[in-house]
Short mmCIF file of C-alpha atoms in Angstrom, two decimals:
data_model
loop_
_atom_site.label_atom_id
_atom_site.label_comp_id
_atom_site.label_asym_id
_atom_site.label_seq_id
_atom_site.Cartn_x
_atom_site.Cartn_y
_atom_site.Cartn_z
CA MET F 1 0.33 -0.14 -0.41
CA GLN F 2 1.24 3.70 -0.89
CA ARG F 3 1.79 6.29 1.81
CA ILE F 4 -1.48 7.85 2.86
CA ASN F 5 -2.37 11.14 2.46
CA GLN F 6 -3.50 11.87 5.94
CA ASN F 7 -5.54 14.97 4.53
CA THR F 8 -7.65 13.05 1.57
CA PHE F 9 -8.08 9.93 4.82
CA GLU F 10 -9.94 12.84 6.89
CA ILE F 11 -12.06 13.88 4.18
CA ILE F 12 -13.35 10.26 3.18
CA LYS F 13 -13.89 9.73 7.67
CA ASP F 14 -16.28 12.37 7.80
CA ILE F 15 -17.96 11.80 4.68
CA ILE F 16 -18.53 8.35 5.47
CA ALA F 17 -19.34 8.90 8.97
CA ARG F 18 -21.28 11.49 8.16
CA ASN F 19 -23.46 9.61 5.36
CA LEU F 20 -23.84 6.46 7.61
CA GLU F 21 -24.34 8.05 11.16
CA ILE F 22 -21.58 6.28 12.74
CA ASP F 23 -18.97 7.62 14.53
CA ARG F 24 -15.34 8.57 12.39
CA GLU F 25 -13.28 7.22 14.94
CA ALA F 26 -14.84 3.89 14.42
CA ILE F 27 -13.49 3.42 10.44
CA ASP F 28 -9.78 3.24 9.75
CA LEU F 29 -7.91 2.30 6.78
CA GLU F 30 -9.32 -1.23 6.88
CA PHE F 31 -12.86 -0.26 7.19
CA LYS F 32 -15.31 -2.42 4.61
CA PHE F 33 -17.84 0.33 4.63
CA HIS F 34 -19.70 -1.98 1.81
CA HIS F 35 -20.69 -5.08 3.93
CA PHE F 36 -22.00 -2.63 6.67
CA ILE F 37 -23.98 -1.28 4.08
CA ASP F 38 -25.62 -4.76 3.18
CA ARG F 39 -26.07 -5.41 6.41
CA VAL F 40 -27.84 -2.06 7.08
CA ALA F 41 -29.93 -2.83 3.94
CA GLU F 42 -30.92 -6.35 4.81
CA HIS F 43 -32.23 -4.93 8.45
CA ARG F 44 -34.12 -2.35 6.82
CA GLN F 45 -35.61 -4.02 4.62
CA LYS F 46 -36.66 -7.27 7.22
CA LEU F 47 -38.12 -4.37 8.76
CA SER F 48 -40.39 -2.36 5.83
CA GLY F 49 -40.78 -5.76 4.57
CA ALA F 50 -40.22 -4.68 1.38
CA GLU F 51 -37.81 -6.20 -0.93
CA GLY F 52 -37.21 -3.55 -3.37
CA LEU F 53 -35.46 -0.70 -1.72
CA LEU F 54 -32.62 0.96 -2.65
CA ASP F 55 -30.01 -1.60 -1.02
CA TYR F 56 -26.94 0.67 -1.93
CA ILE F 57 -28.35 4.22 -1.08
CA GLU F 58 -26.03 4.75 0.92
CA ALA F 59 -22.96 3.98 -0.89
CA ALA F 60 -24.36 5.88 -3.75
CA ASN F 61 -24.95 8.59 -1.42
CA ILE F 62 -20.90 8.44 -0.30
CA TYR F 63 -19.51 8.35 -4.23
CA VAL F 64 -21.08 11.00 -4.93
CA ASP F 65 -19.76 13.11 -2.07
CA LEU F 66 -16.56 11.86 -2.17
CA SER F 67 -16.81 12.76 -5.97
CA GLU F 68 -17.46 16.43 -5.36
CA ALA F 69 -15.69 16.77 -2.74
CA PHE F 70 -12.20 15.61 -4.60
CA ASP F 71 -14.04 17.14 -8.15
CA LEU F 72 -13.50 13.44 -9.52
CA HIS F 73 -15.72 10.94 -11.09
CA PHE F 74 -14.85 7.67 -9.64
CA PHE F 75 -17.94 5.51 -9.31
CA ALA F 76 -18.13 3.44 -12.01
CA ASP F 77 -13.97 2.52 -10.16
CA PHE F 78 -15.53 0.26 -8.03
CA THR F 79 -18.40 -1.10 -9.62
CA ASP F 80 -16.98 -5.21 -9.96
CA CYS F 81 -15.59 -4.78 -6.60
CA ALA F 82 -17.16 -6.88 -3.54
CA CYS F 83 -15.93 -4.90 -0.79
CA ILE F 84 -13.92 -1.69 -0.66
CA THR F 85 -11.91 -0.73 2.03
CA VAL F 86 -11.09 3.15 3.17
CA GLY F 87 -7.93 2.54 2.28
CA ASP F 88 -8.65 0.95 -1.16
CA LEU F 89 -10.47 4.83 -1.32
CA VAL F 90 -7.87 7.42 -0.44
CA ASN F 91 -5.84 5.23 -2.67
CA LEU F 92 -7.50 5.67 -5.28
CA ILE F 93 -8.37 9.37 -4.75
CA GLN F 94 -4.70 10.21 -3.91
CA LEU F 95 -3.95 8.53 -7.32
CA LYS F 96 -6.40 10.58 -9.56
CA LEU F 97 -5.33 13.50 -7.29
CA ASP F 98 -1.33 13.08 -8.08
CA SER F 99 -2.12 12.48 -11.88
CA LEU F 100 -4.05 15.65 -11.98
CA VAL F 101 -0.89 17.61 -10.27
CA TRP F 102 1.03 15.95 -13.10
CA PHE F 103 -0.57 17.28 -16.13
CA ILE F 104 -1.26 20.97 -14.13
CA ASP F 105 2.41 21.35 -13.70
#
């Protein structure tokens, strides 16, 4: 894993914590929020009795918020992944930001 940019990590933690309504200190680089979202969606479906709920609305909100915060469009980068960690997000966002810096110079 490459060196983690602490500012990027802090922004990501804030966005995930806000969207999932959890303590930001519970989020580390190995935090697998896709598994958490799956459990939340399953629980909501059981409570409502509706199987047609939008299971990944939390994930979609996180990706949209991250895209806006970093002015990046990367939603499709994770569509084939079964589980995404915060470290994966930090690395991808930092790679994209670093590549933008090279083009600007």
